[in-house]
Every structure is written in structure tokens, then in C-alpha cells.
Short mmCIF file of C-alpha atoms in Angstrom, two decimals:
data_model
loop_
_atom_site.label_atom_id
_atom_site.label_comp_id
_atom_site.label_asym_id
_atom_site.label_seq_id
_atom_site.Cartn_x
_atom_site.Cartn_y
_atom_site.Cartn_z
CA MET A 1 4.58 -22.53 -22.75
CA SER A 2 7.26 -19.92 -23.64
CA ALA A 3 7.98 -16.69 -23.52
CA ARG A 4 5.24 -14.58 -25.95
CA GLN A 5 7.07 -12.21 -28.40
CA LEU A 6 6.14 -8.51 -27.58
CA ASP A 7 5.65 -5.97 -30.34
CA GLU A 8 7.43 -2.54 -29.94
CA HIS A 9 4.10 -0.78 -28.38
CA GLU A 10 3.57 -3.78 -25.82
CA ALA A 11 7.37 -3.45 -24.64
CA ARG A 12 7.15 -0.15 -24.19
CA GLU A 13 3.84 -0.51 -21.94
CA CYS A 14 6.01 -3.46 -20.28
CA ARG A 15 8.94 -1.26 -19.31
CA ALA A 16 6.34 1.91 -18.39
CA GLU A 17 4.65 -0.69 -16.09
CA GLN A 18 8.08 -2.17 -14.29
CA ARG A 19 8.76 1.49 -13.60
CA SER A 20 5.71 1.86 -12.12
CA TYR A 21 6.37 -1.00 -9.52
CA VAL A 22 9.97 0.05 -9.06
CA TRP A 23 8.90 3.58 -7.98
CA GLY A 24 6.23 2.13 -5.95
CA PHE A 25 8.66 0.06 -4.15
CA ALA A 26 10.99 2.81 -3.43
CA LEU A 27 8.33 5.15 -1.96
CA ALA A 28 6.99 2.30 0.07
CA LEU A 29 10.50 1.74 1.28
CA VAL A 30 11.27 5.27 2.18
CA LEU A 31 7.62 5.78 3.75
CA THR A 32 8.45 2.50 6.13
CA LEU A 33 12.23 3.42 6.82
CA ILE A 34 11.25 7.36 7.96
CA PRO A 35 9.23 6.01 10.97
CA PHE A 36 11.12 3.34 11.86
CA ALA A 37 14.24 5.48 12.35
CA LEU A 38 12.65 8.18 14.21
CA VAL A 39 11.40 5.78 16.79
CA ALA A 40 15.18 3.84 16.70
CA PHE A 41 17.46 6.87 16.45
CA THR A 42 15.68 10.30 17.40
CA ASP A 43 14.11 11.39 20.96
CA ILE A 44 11.59 14.01 19.41
CA LYS A 45 8.31 15.05 21.28
CA GLN A 46 5.69 12.04 21.41
CA MET A 47 2.77 13.68 19.62
CA THR A 48 5.04 14.79 16.77
CA LEU A 49 5.99 11.50 16.37
CA TRP A 50 2.67 9.67 16.64
CA ILE A 51 1.72 12.39 13.77
CA THR A 52 4.81 11.51 11.70
CA ILE A 53 3.98 7.77 12.00
CA GLY A 54 0.16 8.29 11.08
CA ILE A 55 0.65 10.42 8.00
CA CYS A 56 3.52 8.02 6.76
CA ALA A 57 1.40 4.96 7.12
CA LEU A 58 -1.34 7.11 5.32
CA VAL A 59 0.50 8.00 2.34
CA GLN A 60 1.87 4.37 2.12
CA VAL A 61 -1.17 3.26 2.01
CA ILE A 62 -2.40 5.48 -1.30
CA VAL A 63 0.93 4.43 -2.32
CA HIS A 64 0.13 0.81 -2.15
CA LEU A 65 -3.19 1.09 -3.83
CA ARG A 66 -2.18 3.41 -6.83
CA PHE A 67 1.04 1.14 -7.85
CA PHE A 68 0.54 -2.02 -6.44
CA MET A 69 -3.44 -2.28 -7.25
CA HIS A 70 -3.87 0.31 -9.99
CA ILE A 71 -6.59 2.10 -8.28
CA THR A 72 -6.69 5.46 -10.17
CA PHE A 73 -8.60 8.24 -10.22
CA ALA A 74 -9.18 6.86 -14.00
CA LYS A 75 -13.08 7.31 -15.21
CA ASN A 76 -13.19 3.55 -15.43
CA LYS A 77 -11.81 3.03 -12.02
CA ARG A 78 -14.37 4.76 -10.24
CA GLU A 79 -16.47 1.92 -8.82
CA ASP A 80 -13.26 0.53 -6.99
CA LEU A 81 -12.33 3.83 -5.58
CA LEU A 82 -16.09 4.58 -4.68
CA LEU A 83 -15.85 1.08 -3.12
CA ILE A 84 -13.37 2.11 -0.78
CA LEU A 85 -14.54 5.03 -0.15
CA PHE A 86 -17.46 3.85 1.21
CA THR A 87 -15.77 0.94 3.17
CA VAL A 88 -13.45 3.78 4.73
CA LEU A 89 -16.69 5.59 5.50
CA ILE A 90 -18.46 3.01 7.36
CA LEU A 91 -14.85 2.05 9.33
CA VAL A 92 -14.41 5.53 10.35
CA ILE A 93 -17.94 5.98 11.67
CA LEU A 94 -17.77 2.04 13.26
CA CYS A 95 -13.91 3.03 14.45
CA GLY A 96 -14.76 6.64 15.89
CA GLY A 97 -17.92 5.55 17.36
CA THR A 98 -16.00 2.79 19.38
CA LEU A 99 -13.12 4.95 20.45
CA TRP A 100 -15.35 7.92 21.42
CA ILE A 101 -17.88 5.76 23.56
CA LEU A 102 -15.36 3.68 25.52
CA PHE A 103 -13.01 6.31 26.34
CA ASP A 104 -15.80 8.45 27.58
CA LEU A 105 -16.90 5.62 29.55
CA TYR A 106 -13.28 5.18 30.68
CA GLN A 107 -12.84 8.55 31.95
CA ARG A 108 -16.20 8.77 33.77
CA MET A 109 -16.03 5.18 35.29
CA LEU A 110 -12.69 3.42 34.87
CA PRO A 111 -9.78 6.14 35.28
CA GLY A 112 -7.22 2.79 35.06
CA MET A 113 -8.06 1.57 31.57
CA MET A 114 -7.15 5.06 30.32
CA PRO A 115 -3.35 4.42 28.28
CA MET B 1 -13.56 9.22 -28.30
CA SER B 2 -14.86 11.06 -31.72
CA LEU B 3 -16.91 8.70 -33.80
CA GLN B 4 -15.61 9.95 -36.95
CA ASN B 5 -12.08 8.75 -36.01
CA ALA B 6 -12.56 5.23 -36.61
CA SER B 7 -8.97 4.10 -37.71
CA GLY B 8 -7.79 0.80 -36.01
CA ILE B 9 -5.32 2.59 -33.75
CA GLU B 10 -7.95 4.36 -32.09
CA ARG B 11 -9.95 1.93 -31.70
CA ASN B 12 -7.46 -0.54 -30.31
CA ALA B 13 -6.56 2.16 -27.88
CA HIS B 14 -10.26 2.15 -26.84
CA HIS B 15 -10.24 -1.25 -26.45
CA THR B 16 -7.18 -2.00 -24.21
CA GLU B 17 -8.70 0.96 -22.04
CA SER B 18 -12.11 -0.45 -21.64
CA TYR B 19 -10.50 -3.79 -20.52
CA ALA B 20 -8.85 -2.26 -17.12
CA ARG B 21 -12.07 -1.69 -14.92
CA HIS B 22 -10.90 -3.28 -11.81
CA PRO B 23 -8.40 -3.55 -9.29
CA GLY B 24 -5.64 -5.42 -9.66
CA LEU B 25 -3.86 -6.11 -13.12
CA ASN B 26 -5.56 -5.66 -16.40
CA LEU B 27 -4.65 -8.53 -18.49
CA GLY B 28 -5.25 -6.54 -21.63
CA ALA B 29 -5.91 -7.44 -24.89
CA ALA B 30 -3.60 -10.20 -25.28
CA HIS B 31 -6.04 -12.29 -22.57
CA ALA B 32 -9.08 -11.18 -23.99
CA GLN B 33 -10.82 -14.44 -22.95
CA GLU B 34 -9.84 -14.68 -19.53
CA GLU B 35 -10.70 -10.86 -19.53
CA ASP B 36 -14.37 -11.11 -19.16
CA THR B 37 -14.47 -13.83 -16.93
CA ARG B 38 -11.91 -11.89 -14.85
CA GLU B 39 -13.96 -8.62 -14.58
CA GLU B 40 -16.65 -10.08 -12.39
CA MET B 41 -14.29 -12.28 -10.36
CA VAL B 42 -12.01 -10.07 -9.49
CA PHE B 43 -14.43 -6.95 -8.87
CA GLY B 44 -16.44 -9.97 -6.22
CA PHE B 45 -13.37 -10.66 -4.81
CA TRP B 46 -12.49 -7.11 -4.01
CA VAL B 47 -15.75 -6.70 -2.60
CA PHE B 48 -15.12 -9.40 -0.43
CA MET B 49 -11.49 -8.10 0.95
CA MET B 50 -13.58 -4.82 2.07
CA SER B 51 -15.52 -6.77 3.93
CA ASP B 52 -11.98 -8.08 5.48
CA LEU B 53 -11.05 -4.90 6.08
CA ILE B 54 -13.93 -3.98 8.01
CA ILE B 55 -13.07 -6.58 10.61
CA PHE B 56 -9.14 -5.38 10.61
CA GLY B 57 -10.14 -2.04 11.26
CA LEU B 58 -12.67 -2.74 14.49
CA LEU B 59 -9.91 -4.87 15.75
CA PHE B 60 -7.61 -2.17 15.67
CA ALA B 61 -10.22 -0.19 17.29
CA THR B 62 -10.66 -2.81 20.12
CA TYR B 63 -6.93 -3.07 20.65
CA VAL B 64 -6.53 0.89 20.96
CA THR B 65 -9.19 0.37 23.86
CA MET B 66 -7.57 -2.05 25.39
CA LEU B 67 -4.10 0.24 25.61
CA GLY B 68 -4.79 0.43 29.29
CA GLY B 69 -6.01 -2.76 30.23
CA THR B 70 -2.58 -4.42 30.79
CA ALA B 71 -3.91 -5.64 34.52
CA GLY B 72 -0.35 -5.54 36.03
CA GLY B 73 1.19 -7.56 33.35
CA PRO B 74 3.83 -7.03 30.57
CA GLY B 75 2.86 -4.20 27.94
CA PRO B 76 4.11 -3.12 24.48
CA LYS B 77 7.56 -1.67 25.80
CA GLU B 78 8.42 -4.95 27.63
CA LEU B 79 7.10 -7.33 24.88
CA PHE B 80 7.91 -6.18 21.33
CA GLU B 81 11.42 -6.26 19.69
CA MET B 82 11.84 -3.15 17.17
CA LYS B 83 14.57 -5.33 14.75
CA SER B 84 12.11 -7.90 14.48
CA ALA B 85 8.93 -6.28 13.59
CA PHE B 86 11.16 -4.43 11.10
CA ILE B 87 12.49 -7.54 9.55
CA GLU B 88 8.81 -8.41 9.01
CA THR B 89 7.93 -5.58 7.54
CA MET B 90 10.82 -5.57 4.83
CA LEU B 91 9.61 -9.42 4.14
CA LEU B 92 6.19 -8.58 3.28
CA LEU B 93 7.01 -5.20 1.62
CA THR B 94 9.36 -7.07 -0.74
CA SER B 95 7.22 -9.53 -1.19
CA SER B 96 4.40 -7.53 -2.35
CA PHE B 97 6.80 -6.06 -5.03
CA THR B 98 7.68 -9.09 -6.16
CA PHE B 99 4.02 -10.34 -6.54
CA GLY B 100 3.76 -7.42 -9.08
CA MET B 101 6.99 -8.82 -11.03
CA ALA B 102 5.15 -12.16 -11.10
CA SER B 103 1.79 -10.54 -12.26
CA LEU B 104 3.85 -8.63 -15.19
CA ALA B 105 5.55 -11.91 -16.30
CA LEU B 106 1.91 -13.00 -16.58
CA LYS B 107 0.49 -10.33 -18.49
CA TYR B 108 3.21 -9.47 -21.13
CA ARG B 109 5.31 -12.99 -21.43
CA GLU B 110 3.02 -15.62 -20.41
CA ASP B 111 6.43 -17.26 -19.30
CA LYS B 112 6.24 -19.77 -17.15
CA SER B 113 9.20 -20.11 -15.73
CA ARG B 114 9.61 -16.44 -15.01
CA LEU B 115 6.14 -16.51 -13.09
CA VAL B 116 7.06 -19.41 -11.05
CA PHE B 117 10.41 -17.89 -10.26
CA TRP B 118 8.85 -14.70 -8.82
CA LEU B 119 5.81 -16.88 -7.33
CA VAL B 120 8.20 -19.05 -5.74
CA VAL B 121 10.66 -15.59 -4.05
CA THR B 122 7.23 -14.29 -3.22
CA LEU B 123 6.33 -17.31 -1.19
CA LEU B 124 9.63 -18.00 0.41
CA LEU B 125 9.49 -14.17 1.68
CA GLY B 126 5.96 -14.81 2.61
CA VAL B 127 7.00 -17.99 4.35
CA GLY B 128 10.08 -15.81 6.19
CA PHE B 129 7.53 -13.55 7.38
CA LEU B 130 5.64 -16.02 9.31
CA PHE B 131 8.97 -17.30 11.06
CA PHE B 132 9.64 -14.24 12.35
CA GLU B 133 6.00 -13.36 13.39
CA LEU B 134 5.97 -16.67 15.18
CA LYS B 135 9.54 -16.36 16.96
CA ASP B 136 8.21 -13.26 17.86
CA PHE B 137 4.75 -14.83 19.91
CA HIS B 138 7.28 -17.04 21.09
CA THR B 139 9.45 -14.40 22.75
CA MET B 140 6.59 -12.73 23.69
CA PHE B 141 5.12 -15.87 25.79
CA ASP B 142 8.46 -16.51 27.28
CA LYS B 143 8.38 -12.90 28.73
CA GLY B 144 4.51 -13.93 30.20
CA GLY B 145 2.73 -12.36 27.31
CA VAL B 146 0.16 -15.02 26.72
CA PRO B 147 -3.46 -13.97 25.59
CA SER B 148 -5.09 -15.08 28.87
CA ARG B 149 -2.69 -12.65 30.98
CA SER B 150 -4.58 -9.37 30.21
CA GLY B 151 -7.41 -7.86 28.07
CA TYR B 152 -4.79 -6.16 26.44
CA LEU B 153 -3.07 -9.25 25.35
CA SER B 154 -6.34 -10.65 24.26
CA ALA B 155 -6.78 -7.78 22.25
CA PHE B 156 -3.06 -7.85 20.42
CA PHE B 157 -3.50 -11.64 19.93
CA SER B 158 -7.06 -11.39 18.31
CA LEU B 159 -5.52 -8.80 15.94
CA VAL B 160 -1.87 -9.68 14.37
CA PRO B 161 -2.14 -13.36 14.46
CA LEU B 162 -5.66 -13.07 12.54
CA HIS B 163 -3.37 -11.08 10.18
CA GLY B 164 -0.77 -13.85 10.30
CA LEU B 165 -3.52 -16.37 9.67
CA HIS B 166 -4.56 -14.69 6.63
CA VAL B 167 -0.84 -14.77 5.29
CA THR B 168 -0.75 -18.54 6.25
CA GLY B 169 -3.90 -18.97 3.88
CA ALA B 170 -2.08 -17.14 1.34
CA CYS B 171 0.67 -18.98 1.10
CA ILE B 172 -1.12 -22.50 1.07
CA TRP B 173 -2.99 -20.65 -1.83
CA LEU B 174 -0.12 -19.90 -3.75
CA VAL B 175 1.00 -23.59 -3.22
CA ALA B 176 -1.90 -24.84 -4.45
CA LEU B 177 -1.80 -22.61 -7.53
CA LEU B 178 1.54 -23.42 -8.64
CA GLY B 179 0.27 -27.29 -8.37
CA GLN B 180 -2.63 -25.89 -10.62
CA MET B 181 -0.08 -24.60 -12.91
CA ALA B 182 1.99 -27.52 -13.05
CA VAL B 183 -0.91 -29.70 -14.27
CA HIS B 184 -3.07 -27.62 -16.23
CA GLY B 185 -0.59 -25.13 -17.44
CA LEU B 186 -1.79 -21.09 -17.58
CA ASP B 187 -5.19 -21.36 -18.33
CA ALA B 188 -8.14 -19.16 -17.60
CA PRO B 189 -8.88 -20.51 -13.97
CA VAL B 190 -5.26 -20.52 -13.16
CA LYS B 191 -4.79 -17.10 -14.51
CA THR B 192 -7.98 -15.34 -12.93
CA GLY B 193 -6.42 -17.13 -9.50
CA ILE B 194 -3.18 -15.66 -9.61
CA LEU B 195 -5.05 -12.31 -10.11
CA ARG B 196 -7.46 -12.70 -6.94
CA LEU B 197 -4.32 -13.85 -4.83
CA ALA B 198 -2.41 -11.06 -6.10
CA ILE B 199 -5.27 -8.84 -4.71
CA LEU B 200 -5.38 -10.62 -1.28
CA TRP B 201 -1.27 -10.45 -1.12
CA HIS B 202 -1.41 -6.68 -1.36
CA PHE B 203 -4.26 -6.04 0.49
CA LEU B 204 -2.32 -7.84 3.64
CA ASP B 205 0.47 -5.76 3.07
CA ILE B 206 -1.90 -2.55 3.67
CA VAL B 207 -2.93 -4.15 6.60
CA TRP B 208 0.55 -4.84 8.03
CA ILE B 209 1.36 -1.12 7.54
CA GLY B 210 -1.56 -0.64 10.19
CA ILE B 211 0.20 -3.04 12.28
CA PHE B 212 3.46 -2.02 12.31
CA SER B 213 2.45 1.42 12.77
CA LEU B 214 0.02 1.47 15.54
CA VAL B 215 1.24 -1.86 17.55
CA TYR B 216 4.80 -1.90 17.03
CA LEU B 217 6.01 1.83 16.42
CA GLY B 218 2.92 3.21 18.39
CA GLY B 219 3.96 0.81 21.50
CA LEU B 220 7.64 1.19 21.73
CA SER B 221 7.45 4.82 21.14
#
């Protein structure tokens, strides 16, 4: 099968989608380089560093969802967004509960397990 | 959408609009036949991915609770190498982008040679990632960081290699799809296969963001 000829509208659409992927890639690169550079070359306070790494990671996840997986706020995409948000809610309950219970236990019974 | 305005252009715009319902790439009106099956299949696959996300999320939580459980064995600072983690991250991120290019080649061009080119580039990047990850594990073993050494290492080796195993599976799937394409050409099952694999591939990249941020950078800082 050879390449399909695109009409003007399709060609425009194709260029727009290509641009969107390139944007996503560029943003993801920047959001990857920032935390790596901070850990490798700087000596900022540990708490500030961790918060920065966390924020970069969260933003990059959103960038991936938006530019690579095409999850947007459009009305016809609501199902997917709701599915992700519901999954995240379940995860927050499970992970948050795990961390809370276990670190409480360590504090009371196993001080050696505190990192 | 006004009902009075029934011009072809308006209807057409609405038509393509109604196709873009689920995650991943909508193929658009040119692939109308595949688009109908794609809807359910891709959404179903997406639901499955969410269950995978729960597994990974809980393994992350387990990993954090085991951070203090090194039992006198080697910890993150001795075991991890920044350079190697960075190379792996770059390879996987680039492969996500090249898969995007492959999806666009499928959507707009239906150009087999261009599609195969991008898919093969993606595959090579994926295999490169796996090579560096295995090299990492080998270095860790040499330093005495085997899974049975401590609770911390057990947690590490249940999280990171599980992601690697997913990437391995995705690479095998990609090879299988290339084989199907060679035999059957670009028919509907192959197209939906590529779209579903794209979702898996991008999803694995998202999980890797969590791994390099929490495990590698968190451990090294």
C-alpha cells in the first residue's frame, strides 16, 4: 500500500497533530532534564529537591496524557478522564492507607524501619 | 450543532468529531470501518491498563515502606547509577515519541514503509532500554544487591523488573504486529492492534516517570 494523498484539510490536520507530538516531546524532555540536573549538579535542600522532583513528575504525567494519549477535557472524552480520576482516587486510598498504617506501626514498634 | 445548518462541511466536522471518543489516536473518517471496532477494543484495553496502574501504584507504596529495610545490606546510594538511569529515561521517552510518529503515519498516510520505519525505530529504542536495564541489574548483583539480600531489595526487584517485563512483552507484541503486517497488510485487526499497543507503550513510559523520579532520583538525592 502506498501513501494516501491528503487533501488540504487533512494535510493541515496532520501538521497540527505532528506539532502537538513535538511539543509534548519537548515539554517532557525539559521536565526530565530539570530533576536530573538538580540531583546531579546542585546542592539544594533535600525537601525542596524532593518537592521539585515530585512536581516535575506530576506535570510530565499530565503532558504525556495530553499530548501522547490525547486525553483532554473535551466533552466526548469525559469517560476516559473519569476513569483515570476514579483509578487515581482508588490508588490514593490504597497507597495513602498503606503508607499511613505502616509508618505509624514503624514509629510505635519498629523504629529501625524508619528510612 | 444547530439543526438548521445541515451543510456538508458542518456535518462532516461533527462526523469526525464524534469519532474521537477514546484514548489513543482516533483514526478519523478515512478509517471508518476500523473506527467502529476500535471504539470498544481500545476502551477495553484502556480499562485493563488502569488495573495495571493499580498494581504499579501499590508496588510503589510497598517500595516506600521498605526503604528502611536494608538489613545492613546495600542501599540506593551504593546501588544506583545516575548516568545509566538517565540513558534509560531518554531511550524510553524518545520511543514514546517515535511511536506517536508511527501512529500518525498510520492515520494520515496509510504508508506501510513509513509506518514500519517508525515502528522499527521504536522497537530498537525499547530493546536498548532493556539492555541498559539488564546491565543495571547486573551491576547491582555485583555489588551484592540481590533480591534475597533484604526487604528493601525484594521491594525494588518486584517493582522495577515488573516494568521491564512489561516492556519486554510490548516489544514482543510489536514484533508480532510487524509480522502480521507483512503477511496480511494493513487490515483492521492490525490497525487496532497498533493503536492498543500505542496505549500500552505510552502507559509504560508514564510508569517509568514514577520509577525514575521516586526510585532513582529519590534514592540518589
